[in-house]
CSV table of C-alpha atoms in Angstrom, one decimal:
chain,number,residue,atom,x,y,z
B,1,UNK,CA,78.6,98.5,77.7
B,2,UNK,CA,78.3,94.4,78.1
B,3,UNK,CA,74.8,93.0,76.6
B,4,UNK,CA,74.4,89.6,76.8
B,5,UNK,CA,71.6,87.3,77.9
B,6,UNK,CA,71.3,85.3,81.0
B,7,UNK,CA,71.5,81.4,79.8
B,8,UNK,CA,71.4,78.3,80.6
B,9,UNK,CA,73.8,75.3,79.6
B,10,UNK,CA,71.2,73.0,78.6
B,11,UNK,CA,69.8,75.5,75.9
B,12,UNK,CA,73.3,75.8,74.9
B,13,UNK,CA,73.7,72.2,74.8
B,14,UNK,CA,70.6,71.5,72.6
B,15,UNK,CA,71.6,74.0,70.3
B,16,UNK,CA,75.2,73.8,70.3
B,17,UNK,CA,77.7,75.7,72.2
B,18,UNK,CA,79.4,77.4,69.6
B,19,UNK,CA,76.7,78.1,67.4
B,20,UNK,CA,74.4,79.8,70.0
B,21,UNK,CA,77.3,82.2,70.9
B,22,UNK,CA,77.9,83.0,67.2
B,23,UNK,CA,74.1,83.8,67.0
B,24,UNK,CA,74.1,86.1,69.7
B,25,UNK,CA,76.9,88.2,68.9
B,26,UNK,CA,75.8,88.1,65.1
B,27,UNK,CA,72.3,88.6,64.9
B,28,UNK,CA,71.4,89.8,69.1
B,29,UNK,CA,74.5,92.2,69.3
B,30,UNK,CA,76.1,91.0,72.3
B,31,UNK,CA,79.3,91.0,73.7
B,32,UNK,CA,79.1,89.0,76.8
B,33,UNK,CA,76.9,86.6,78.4
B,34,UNK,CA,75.7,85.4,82.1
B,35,UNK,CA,75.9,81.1,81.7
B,36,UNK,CA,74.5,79.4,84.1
B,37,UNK,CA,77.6,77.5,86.3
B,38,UNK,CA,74.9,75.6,88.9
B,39,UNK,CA,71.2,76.2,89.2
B,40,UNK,CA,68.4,75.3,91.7
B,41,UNK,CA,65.5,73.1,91.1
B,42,UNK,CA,63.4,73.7,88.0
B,43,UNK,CA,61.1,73.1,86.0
B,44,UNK,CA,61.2,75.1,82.7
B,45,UNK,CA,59.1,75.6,79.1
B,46,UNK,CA,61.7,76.1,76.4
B,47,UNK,CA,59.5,77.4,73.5
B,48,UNK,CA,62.3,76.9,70.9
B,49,UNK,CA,63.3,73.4,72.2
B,50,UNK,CA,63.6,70.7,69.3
B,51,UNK,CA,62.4,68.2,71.3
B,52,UNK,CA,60.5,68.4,74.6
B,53,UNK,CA,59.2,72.0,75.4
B,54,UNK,CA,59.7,71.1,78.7
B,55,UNK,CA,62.6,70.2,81.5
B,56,UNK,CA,62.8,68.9,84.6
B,57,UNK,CA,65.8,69.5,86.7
B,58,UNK,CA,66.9,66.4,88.4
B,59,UNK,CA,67.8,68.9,91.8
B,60,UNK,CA,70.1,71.9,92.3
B,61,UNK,CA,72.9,70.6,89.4
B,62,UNK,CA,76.2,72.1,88.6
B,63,UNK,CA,77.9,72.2,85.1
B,64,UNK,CA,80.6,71.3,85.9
B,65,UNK,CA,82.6,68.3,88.0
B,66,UNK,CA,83.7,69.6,91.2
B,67,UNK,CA,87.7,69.2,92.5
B,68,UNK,CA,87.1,68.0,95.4
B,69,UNK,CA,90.6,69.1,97.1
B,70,UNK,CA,88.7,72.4,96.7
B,71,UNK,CA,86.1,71.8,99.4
B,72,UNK,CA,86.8,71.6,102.9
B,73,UNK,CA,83.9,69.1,103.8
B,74,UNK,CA,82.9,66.1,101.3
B,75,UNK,CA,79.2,66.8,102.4
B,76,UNK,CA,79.1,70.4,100.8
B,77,UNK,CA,79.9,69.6,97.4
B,78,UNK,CA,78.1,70.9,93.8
B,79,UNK,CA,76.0,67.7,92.4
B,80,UNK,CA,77.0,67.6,88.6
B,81,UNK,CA,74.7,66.8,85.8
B,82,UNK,CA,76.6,64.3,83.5
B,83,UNK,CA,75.0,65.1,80.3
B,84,UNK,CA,76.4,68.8,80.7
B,85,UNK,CA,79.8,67.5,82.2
B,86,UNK,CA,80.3,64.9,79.8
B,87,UNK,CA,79.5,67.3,76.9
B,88,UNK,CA,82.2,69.9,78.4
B,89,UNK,CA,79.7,72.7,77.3
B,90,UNK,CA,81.0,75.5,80.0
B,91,UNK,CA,84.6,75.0,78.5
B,92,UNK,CA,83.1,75.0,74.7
B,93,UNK,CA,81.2,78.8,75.2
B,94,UNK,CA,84.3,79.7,77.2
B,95,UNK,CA,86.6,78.6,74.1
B,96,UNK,CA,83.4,80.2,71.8
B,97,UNK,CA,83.4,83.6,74.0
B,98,UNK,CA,87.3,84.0,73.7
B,99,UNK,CA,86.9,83.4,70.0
B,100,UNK,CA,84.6,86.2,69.3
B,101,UNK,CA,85.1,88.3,71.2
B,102,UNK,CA,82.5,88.3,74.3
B,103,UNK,CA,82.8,89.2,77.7
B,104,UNK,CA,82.4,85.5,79.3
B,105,UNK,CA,80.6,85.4,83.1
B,106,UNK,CA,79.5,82.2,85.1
B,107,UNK,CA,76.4,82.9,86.5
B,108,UNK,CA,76.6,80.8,90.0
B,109,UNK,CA,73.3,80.5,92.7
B,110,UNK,CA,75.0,80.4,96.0
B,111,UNK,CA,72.6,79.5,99.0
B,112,UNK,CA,69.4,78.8,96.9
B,113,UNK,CA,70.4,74.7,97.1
B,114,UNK,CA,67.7,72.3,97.9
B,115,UNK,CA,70.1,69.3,97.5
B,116,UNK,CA,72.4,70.1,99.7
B,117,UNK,CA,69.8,71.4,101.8
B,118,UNK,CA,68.3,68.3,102.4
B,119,UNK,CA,71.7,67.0,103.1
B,120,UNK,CA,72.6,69.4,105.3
B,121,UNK,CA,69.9,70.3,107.5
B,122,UNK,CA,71.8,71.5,110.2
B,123,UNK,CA,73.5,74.7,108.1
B,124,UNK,CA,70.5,75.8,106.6
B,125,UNK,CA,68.0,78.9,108.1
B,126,UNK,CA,65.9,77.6,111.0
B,127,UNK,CA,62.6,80.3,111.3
B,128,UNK,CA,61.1,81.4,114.9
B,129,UNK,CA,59.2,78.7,115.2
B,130,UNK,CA,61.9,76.2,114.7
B,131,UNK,CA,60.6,75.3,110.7
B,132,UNK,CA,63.9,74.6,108.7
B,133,UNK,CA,64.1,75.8,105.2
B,134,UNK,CA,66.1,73.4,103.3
B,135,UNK,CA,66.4,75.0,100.1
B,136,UNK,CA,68.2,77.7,102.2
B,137,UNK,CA,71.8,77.3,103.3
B,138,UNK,CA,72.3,80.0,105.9
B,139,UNK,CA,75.4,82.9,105.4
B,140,UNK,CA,76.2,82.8,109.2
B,141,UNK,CA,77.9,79.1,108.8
B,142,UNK,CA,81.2,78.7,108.5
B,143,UNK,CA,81.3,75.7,106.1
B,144,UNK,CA,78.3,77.1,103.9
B,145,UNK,CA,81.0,80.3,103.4
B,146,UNK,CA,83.8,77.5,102.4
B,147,UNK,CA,81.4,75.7,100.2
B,148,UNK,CA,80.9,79.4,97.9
B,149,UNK,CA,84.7,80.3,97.9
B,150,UNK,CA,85.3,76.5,96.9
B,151,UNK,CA,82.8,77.3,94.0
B,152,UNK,CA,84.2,80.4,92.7
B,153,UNK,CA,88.0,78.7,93.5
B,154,UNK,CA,86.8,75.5,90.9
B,155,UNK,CA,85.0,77.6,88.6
B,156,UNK,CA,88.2,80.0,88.0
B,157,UNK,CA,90.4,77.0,87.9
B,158,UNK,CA,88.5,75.5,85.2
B,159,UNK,CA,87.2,78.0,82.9
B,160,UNK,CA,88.8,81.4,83.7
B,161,UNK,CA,85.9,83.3,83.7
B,162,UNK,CA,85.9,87.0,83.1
B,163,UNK,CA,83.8,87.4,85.9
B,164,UNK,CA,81.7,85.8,88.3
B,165,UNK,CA,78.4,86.7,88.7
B,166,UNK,CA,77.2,85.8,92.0
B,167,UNK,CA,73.7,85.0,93.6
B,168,UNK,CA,72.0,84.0,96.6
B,169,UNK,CA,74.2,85.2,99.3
B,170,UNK,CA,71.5,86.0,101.4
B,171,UNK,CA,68.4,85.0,103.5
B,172,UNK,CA,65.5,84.0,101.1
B,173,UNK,CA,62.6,83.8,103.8
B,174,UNK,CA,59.5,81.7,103.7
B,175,UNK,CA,57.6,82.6,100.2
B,176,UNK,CA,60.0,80.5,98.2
B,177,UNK,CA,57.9,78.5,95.2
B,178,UNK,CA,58.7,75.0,96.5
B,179,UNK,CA,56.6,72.6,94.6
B,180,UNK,CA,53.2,72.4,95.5
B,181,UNK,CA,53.3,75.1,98.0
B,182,UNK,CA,49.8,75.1,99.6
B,183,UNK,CA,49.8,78.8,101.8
B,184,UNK,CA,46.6,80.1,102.0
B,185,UNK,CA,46.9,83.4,104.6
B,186,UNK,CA,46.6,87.1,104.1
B,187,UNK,CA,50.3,87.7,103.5
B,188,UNK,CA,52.0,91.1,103.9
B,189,UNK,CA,55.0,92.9,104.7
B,190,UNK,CA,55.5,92.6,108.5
B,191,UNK,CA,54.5,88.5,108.0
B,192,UNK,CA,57.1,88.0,105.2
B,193,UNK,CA,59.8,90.1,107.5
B,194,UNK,CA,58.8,88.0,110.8
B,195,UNK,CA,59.3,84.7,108.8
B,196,UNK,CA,62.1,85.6,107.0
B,197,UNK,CA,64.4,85.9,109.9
B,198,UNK,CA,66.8,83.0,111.0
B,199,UNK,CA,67.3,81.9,114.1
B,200,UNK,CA,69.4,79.2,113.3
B,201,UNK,CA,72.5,78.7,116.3
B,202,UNK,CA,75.1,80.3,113.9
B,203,UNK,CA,72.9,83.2,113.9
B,204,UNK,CA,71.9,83.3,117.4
B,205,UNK,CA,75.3,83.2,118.6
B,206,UNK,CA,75.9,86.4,116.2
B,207,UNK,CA,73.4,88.3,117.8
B,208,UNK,CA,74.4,87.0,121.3
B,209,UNK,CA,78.1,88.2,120.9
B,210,UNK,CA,76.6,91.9,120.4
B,211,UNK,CA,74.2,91.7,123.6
B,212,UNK,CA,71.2,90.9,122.0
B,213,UNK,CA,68.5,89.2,123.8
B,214,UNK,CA,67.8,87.0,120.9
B,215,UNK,CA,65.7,84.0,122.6
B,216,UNK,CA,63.5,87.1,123.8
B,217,UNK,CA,63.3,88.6,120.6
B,218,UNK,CA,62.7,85.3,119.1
B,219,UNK,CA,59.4,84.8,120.9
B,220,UNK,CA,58.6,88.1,120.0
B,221,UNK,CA,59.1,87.5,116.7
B,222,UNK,CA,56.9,84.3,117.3
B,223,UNK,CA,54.1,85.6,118.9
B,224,UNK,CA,53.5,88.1,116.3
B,225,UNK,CA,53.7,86.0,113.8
B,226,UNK,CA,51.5,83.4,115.2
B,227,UNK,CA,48.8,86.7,115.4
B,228,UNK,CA,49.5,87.6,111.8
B,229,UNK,CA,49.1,83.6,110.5
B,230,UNK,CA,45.5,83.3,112.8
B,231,UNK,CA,44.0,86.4,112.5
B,232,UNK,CA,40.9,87.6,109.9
B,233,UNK,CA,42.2,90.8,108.7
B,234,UNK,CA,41.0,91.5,105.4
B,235,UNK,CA,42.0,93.7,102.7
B,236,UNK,CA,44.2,96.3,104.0
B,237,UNK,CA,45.4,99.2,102.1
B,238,UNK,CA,49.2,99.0,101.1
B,239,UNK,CA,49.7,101.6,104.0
B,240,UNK,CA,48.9,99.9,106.3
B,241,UNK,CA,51.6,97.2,105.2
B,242,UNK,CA,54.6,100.2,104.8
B,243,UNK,CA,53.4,101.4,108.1
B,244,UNK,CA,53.7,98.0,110.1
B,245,UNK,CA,56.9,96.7,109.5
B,246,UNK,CA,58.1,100.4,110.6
B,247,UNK,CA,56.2,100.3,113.8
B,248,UNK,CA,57.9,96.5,113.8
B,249,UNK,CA,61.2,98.1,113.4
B,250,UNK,CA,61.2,100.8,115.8
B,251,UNK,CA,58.3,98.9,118.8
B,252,UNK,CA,60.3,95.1,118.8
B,253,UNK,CA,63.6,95.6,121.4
B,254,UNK,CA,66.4,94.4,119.2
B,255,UNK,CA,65.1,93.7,115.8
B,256,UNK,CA,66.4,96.2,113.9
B,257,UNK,CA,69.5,95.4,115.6
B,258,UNK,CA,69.5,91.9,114.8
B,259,UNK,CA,68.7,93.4,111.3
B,260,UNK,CA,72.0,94.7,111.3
B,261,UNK,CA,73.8,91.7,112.8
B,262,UNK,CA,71.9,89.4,109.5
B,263,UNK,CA,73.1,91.9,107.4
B,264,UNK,CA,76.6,91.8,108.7
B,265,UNK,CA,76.8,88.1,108.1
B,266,UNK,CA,75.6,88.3,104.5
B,267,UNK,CA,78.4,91.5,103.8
B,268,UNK,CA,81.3,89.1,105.3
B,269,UNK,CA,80.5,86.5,103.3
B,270,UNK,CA,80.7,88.4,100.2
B,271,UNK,CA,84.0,89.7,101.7
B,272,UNK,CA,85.6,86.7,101.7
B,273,UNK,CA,84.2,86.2,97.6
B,274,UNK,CA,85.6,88.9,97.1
B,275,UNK,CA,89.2,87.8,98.4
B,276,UNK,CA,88.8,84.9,96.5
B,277,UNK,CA,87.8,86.4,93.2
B,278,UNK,CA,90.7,88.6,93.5
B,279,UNK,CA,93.1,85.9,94.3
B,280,UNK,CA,91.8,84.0,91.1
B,281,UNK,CA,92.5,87.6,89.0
B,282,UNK,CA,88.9,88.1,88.2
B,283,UNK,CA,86.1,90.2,88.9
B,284,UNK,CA,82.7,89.6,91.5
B,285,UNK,CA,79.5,90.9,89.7
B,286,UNK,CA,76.4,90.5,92.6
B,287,UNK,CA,73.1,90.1,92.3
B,288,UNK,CA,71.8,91.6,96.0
B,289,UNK,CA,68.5,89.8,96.6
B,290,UNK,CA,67.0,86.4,94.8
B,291,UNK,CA,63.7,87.2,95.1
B,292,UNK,CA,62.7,90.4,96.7
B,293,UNK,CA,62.0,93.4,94.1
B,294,UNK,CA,62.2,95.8,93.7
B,295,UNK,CA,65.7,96.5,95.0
B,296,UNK,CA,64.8,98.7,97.9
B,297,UNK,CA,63.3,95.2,99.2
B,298,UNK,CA,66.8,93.7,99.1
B,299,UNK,CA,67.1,94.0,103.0
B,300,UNK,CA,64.5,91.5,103.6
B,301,UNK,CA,67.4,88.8,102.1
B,302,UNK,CA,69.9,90.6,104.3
B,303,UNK,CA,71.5,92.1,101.6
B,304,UNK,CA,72.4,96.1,102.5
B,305,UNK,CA,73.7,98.2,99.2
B,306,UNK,CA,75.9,100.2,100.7
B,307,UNK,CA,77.7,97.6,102.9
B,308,UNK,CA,77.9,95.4,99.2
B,309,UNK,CA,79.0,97.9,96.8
B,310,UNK,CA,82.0,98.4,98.9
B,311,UNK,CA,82.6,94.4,98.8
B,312,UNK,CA,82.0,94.0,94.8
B,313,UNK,CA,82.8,95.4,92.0
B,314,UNK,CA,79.8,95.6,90.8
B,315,UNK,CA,75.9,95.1,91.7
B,316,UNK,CA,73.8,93.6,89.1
B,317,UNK,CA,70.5,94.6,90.1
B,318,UNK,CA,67.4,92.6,88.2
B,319,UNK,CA,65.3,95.2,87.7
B,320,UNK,CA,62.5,92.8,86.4
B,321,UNK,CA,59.3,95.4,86.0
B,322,UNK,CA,56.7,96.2,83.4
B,323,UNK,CA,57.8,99.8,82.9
B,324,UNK,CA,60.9,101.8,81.8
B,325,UNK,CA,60.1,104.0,85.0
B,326,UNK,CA,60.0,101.2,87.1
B,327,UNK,CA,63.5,100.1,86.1
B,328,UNK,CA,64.8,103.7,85.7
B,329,UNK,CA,63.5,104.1,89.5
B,330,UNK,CA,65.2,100.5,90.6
B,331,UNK,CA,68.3,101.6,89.5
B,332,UNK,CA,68.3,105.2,90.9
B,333,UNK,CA,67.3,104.2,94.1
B,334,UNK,CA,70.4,101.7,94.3
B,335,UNK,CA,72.9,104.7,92.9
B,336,UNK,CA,71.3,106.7,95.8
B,337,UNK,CA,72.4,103.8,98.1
B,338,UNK,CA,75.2,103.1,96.6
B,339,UNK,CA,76.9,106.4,95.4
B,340,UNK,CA,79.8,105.8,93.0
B,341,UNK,CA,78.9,102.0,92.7
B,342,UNK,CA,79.3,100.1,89.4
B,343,UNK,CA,76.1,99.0,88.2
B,344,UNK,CA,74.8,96.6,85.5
B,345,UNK,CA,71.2,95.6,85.2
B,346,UNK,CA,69.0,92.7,84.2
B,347,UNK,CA,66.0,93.0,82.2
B,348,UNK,CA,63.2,90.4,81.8
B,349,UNK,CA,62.2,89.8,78.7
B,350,UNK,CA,60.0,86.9,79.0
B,351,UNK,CA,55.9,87.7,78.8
B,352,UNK,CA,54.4,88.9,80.6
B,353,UNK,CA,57.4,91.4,81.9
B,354,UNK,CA,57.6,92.9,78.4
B,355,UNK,CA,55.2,93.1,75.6
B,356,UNK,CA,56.5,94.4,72.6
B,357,UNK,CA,60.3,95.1,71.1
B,358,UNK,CA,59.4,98.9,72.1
B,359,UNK,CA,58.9,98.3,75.4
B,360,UNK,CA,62.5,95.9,76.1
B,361,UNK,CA,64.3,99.2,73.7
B,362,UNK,CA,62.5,101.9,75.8
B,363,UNK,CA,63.9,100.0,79.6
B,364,UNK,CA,67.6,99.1,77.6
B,365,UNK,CA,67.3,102.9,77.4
B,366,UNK,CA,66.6,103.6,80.8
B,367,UNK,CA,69.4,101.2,81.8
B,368,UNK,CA,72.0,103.3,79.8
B,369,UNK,CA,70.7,106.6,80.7
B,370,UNK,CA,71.5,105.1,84.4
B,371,UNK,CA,75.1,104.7,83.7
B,372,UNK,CA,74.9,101.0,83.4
B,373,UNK,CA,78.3,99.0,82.4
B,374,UNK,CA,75.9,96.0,81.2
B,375,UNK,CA,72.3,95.1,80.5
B,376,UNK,CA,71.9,91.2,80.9
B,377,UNK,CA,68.3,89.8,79.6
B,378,UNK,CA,66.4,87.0,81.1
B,379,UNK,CA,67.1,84.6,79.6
B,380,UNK,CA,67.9,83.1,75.9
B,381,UNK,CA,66.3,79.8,76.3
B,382,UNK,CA,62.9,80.7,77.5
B,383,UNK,CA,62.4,83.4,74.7
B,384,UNK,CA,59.9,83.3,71.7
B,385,UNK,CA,62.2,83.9,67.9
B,386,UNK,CA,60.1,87.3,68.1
B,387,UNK,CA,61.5,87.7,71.6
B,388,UNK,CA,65.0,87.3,71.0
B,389,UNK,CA,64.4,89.7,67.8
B,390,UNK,CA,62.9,92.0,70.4
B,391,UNK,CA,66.3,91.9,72.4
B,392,UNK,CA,68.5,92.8,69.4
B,393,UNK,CA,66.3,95.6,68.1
B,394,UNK,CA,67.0,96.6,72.0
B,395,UNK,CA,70.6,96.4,71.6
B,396,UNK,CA,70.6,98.4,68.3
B,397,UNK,CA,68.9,101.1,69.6
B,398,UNK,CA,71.3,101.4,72.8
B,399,UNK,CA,74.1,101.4,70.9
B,400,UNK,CA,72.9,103.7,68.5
B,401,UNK,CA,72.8,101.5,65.3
């Protein structure tokens, strides 16, 4: 079984490349690790940090510099961050993972991109009303699709990963955590379905070319949202929620349809990551959905198990919870939807996910009694020392040491 720990390059920088992947296969017990190729805007409190506890991302960075023969259009390119290019820190833990032995995956966020959001308006998810979210790119687009393979193309090239581990292929919808966000409604299931779908002309003319009626189902979609967004509700039980969005699903002509069509876009470009990956002699780890949890939730990005498994080889599901149920019942609900899939898990174990080193051993445990090929925990540099102490007592246990 891989264990490793989702980082990021900055920590590894601070600390030192070689010295942090010593540490974690010494005193963690790991034998692989998820680095972080590109990330999205941040801001993050690094508890162990030397210096400043915290960091500021200057926008959606990469680790690396891009090849630019490698991307079909000059405007869809990853931003790199000097200080990690400069410092050559992906190649030092590559060079540090071959030397002792770990399992080395580049951790890459795909449409999550703000930057080139902002700079790219035009292939990003457009909602019913006509709101663009820029820190978005939409699956549907042609170039966006180019943009990824050119990623996972640069990032073999370079580095020759033993895997990649891919996320953000899908449709993140309208709760994102963009700084400042001021929304102050009653928010529920059927609002965060009706504003998570895009209606963006790439996506339109996918649900055109099947027969849907999509301008009609867009003011639907509209109408009911605008109802939700104005409307005094109050508290409802969660029933109520479950209940609409599948009256949603089976009363609104051609939404679960244009489910389906969403969904198809987001398999197809995995496809094609797929090819790639393969052509570059390595293997495609996916993480399903970015933000919606637990996994049977993954359909509100677009992302469909069974349609996924088929397209990876493996689905890293984050099964981020507060109990070892929870996670056992994550990951048997996608081995139910995903019969015969390869699975590997992520565990949080940042407070308040987790609150003691029983409780991170006790959902390692669930994780192996799953079948998991890896546990990956969230994530080295925003651990306490007790924390990371926490993981390797976890990784003890599992391996029965």
């Amino acid at each position: 079984m891989r264990l490793g720990f989702f980082a990021y390059p900055w920590d590894l920088l601070d600390e030192g490349a070689e010295a942090v992947v010593e540490a974690m296969a010494a005193q963690c017990g790991c034998n692989a690790i998820a680095l972080s190729a590109n990330y999205h805007h941040a801001r993050l409190l690094r508890p162990r940090a030397a210096g400043p506890k915290t960091l500021q991302l200057p926008g959606a960075v990469a680790a690396f510099q891009p090849q630019a023969a490698l991307y079909p259009d000059e405007h869809l390119m990853p931003v790199p961050e000097p200080a990690l290019v400069k410092a050559g820190v992906l190649a030092r833990v590559r060079e540090a993972c071959t030397r002792k032995g770990l399992d080395f995956g580049l951790w890459t966020v795909g449409l999550h991109n703000s930057t080139l959001g902002e700079r790219n308006r035009h292939l990003c998810m457009v909602n019913c009303f006509g709101d663009c979210y820029t820190y978005s790119l939409c699956p549907s687009h042609s170039p966006v699709r180019a943009f990824l393979q050119g990623v996972i193309r640069d990032l073999c090239a370079q580095f020759r990963p033993d895997r990649i581990i891919q996320e953000a292929v899908g449709y993140l919808g309208a709760r994102h955590g963009v700084h400042h966000d001021l929304f102050f409604v009653t928010w529920d299931e059927a609002l965060e379905l009706l504003l998570s779908l895009c209606f963006c002309p790439a996506c339109q003319r996918r649900g055109e070319a099947v027969g849907l009626g999509v301008e009609g189902l867009r003011q639907n979609v509209a109408g009911l949202a605008e109802h939700l967004l104005n409307q005094e509700r109050g508290d409802l039980p969660l029933s109520f929620a479950h209940s609409q969005v599948t009256s949603l699903l089976a009363e609104i002509p051609d939404l679960a349809e244009y489910l389906s069509v969403r969904a198809g876009s987001v398999t197809e470009l995995v496809t094609g990551l797929r090819d790639t990956v393969a052509q570059q002699g390595t293997k495609l780890d996916l993480i399903p959905a970015s933000f919606q949890r637990p996994v049977s939730r993954a359909w509100l990005e677009g992302a469909y198990l069974g349609q996924l498994s088929k397209v990876s080889h493996s689905l890293l599901i984050p099964a981020y919870h507060d109990s070892p149920a929870q996670v056992a019942a994550d990951l048997e609900w996608a081995a139910w939807l995903a019969p015969g899939s390869n699975l590997a898990a992520g565990l949080n174990a940042c407070n308040p996910a987790v609150g003691s080193a029983e409780g991170i051993a006790a959902q390692a445990q669930a994780c192996a009694q799953a079948g998991c090929q890896g546990i990956y925990y969230y994530n080295y540099g925003l651990l306490t020392p007790d924390r990371l102490a926490w993981v390797a007592q976890a990784n003890r246990e599992v391996q029965g040491k």
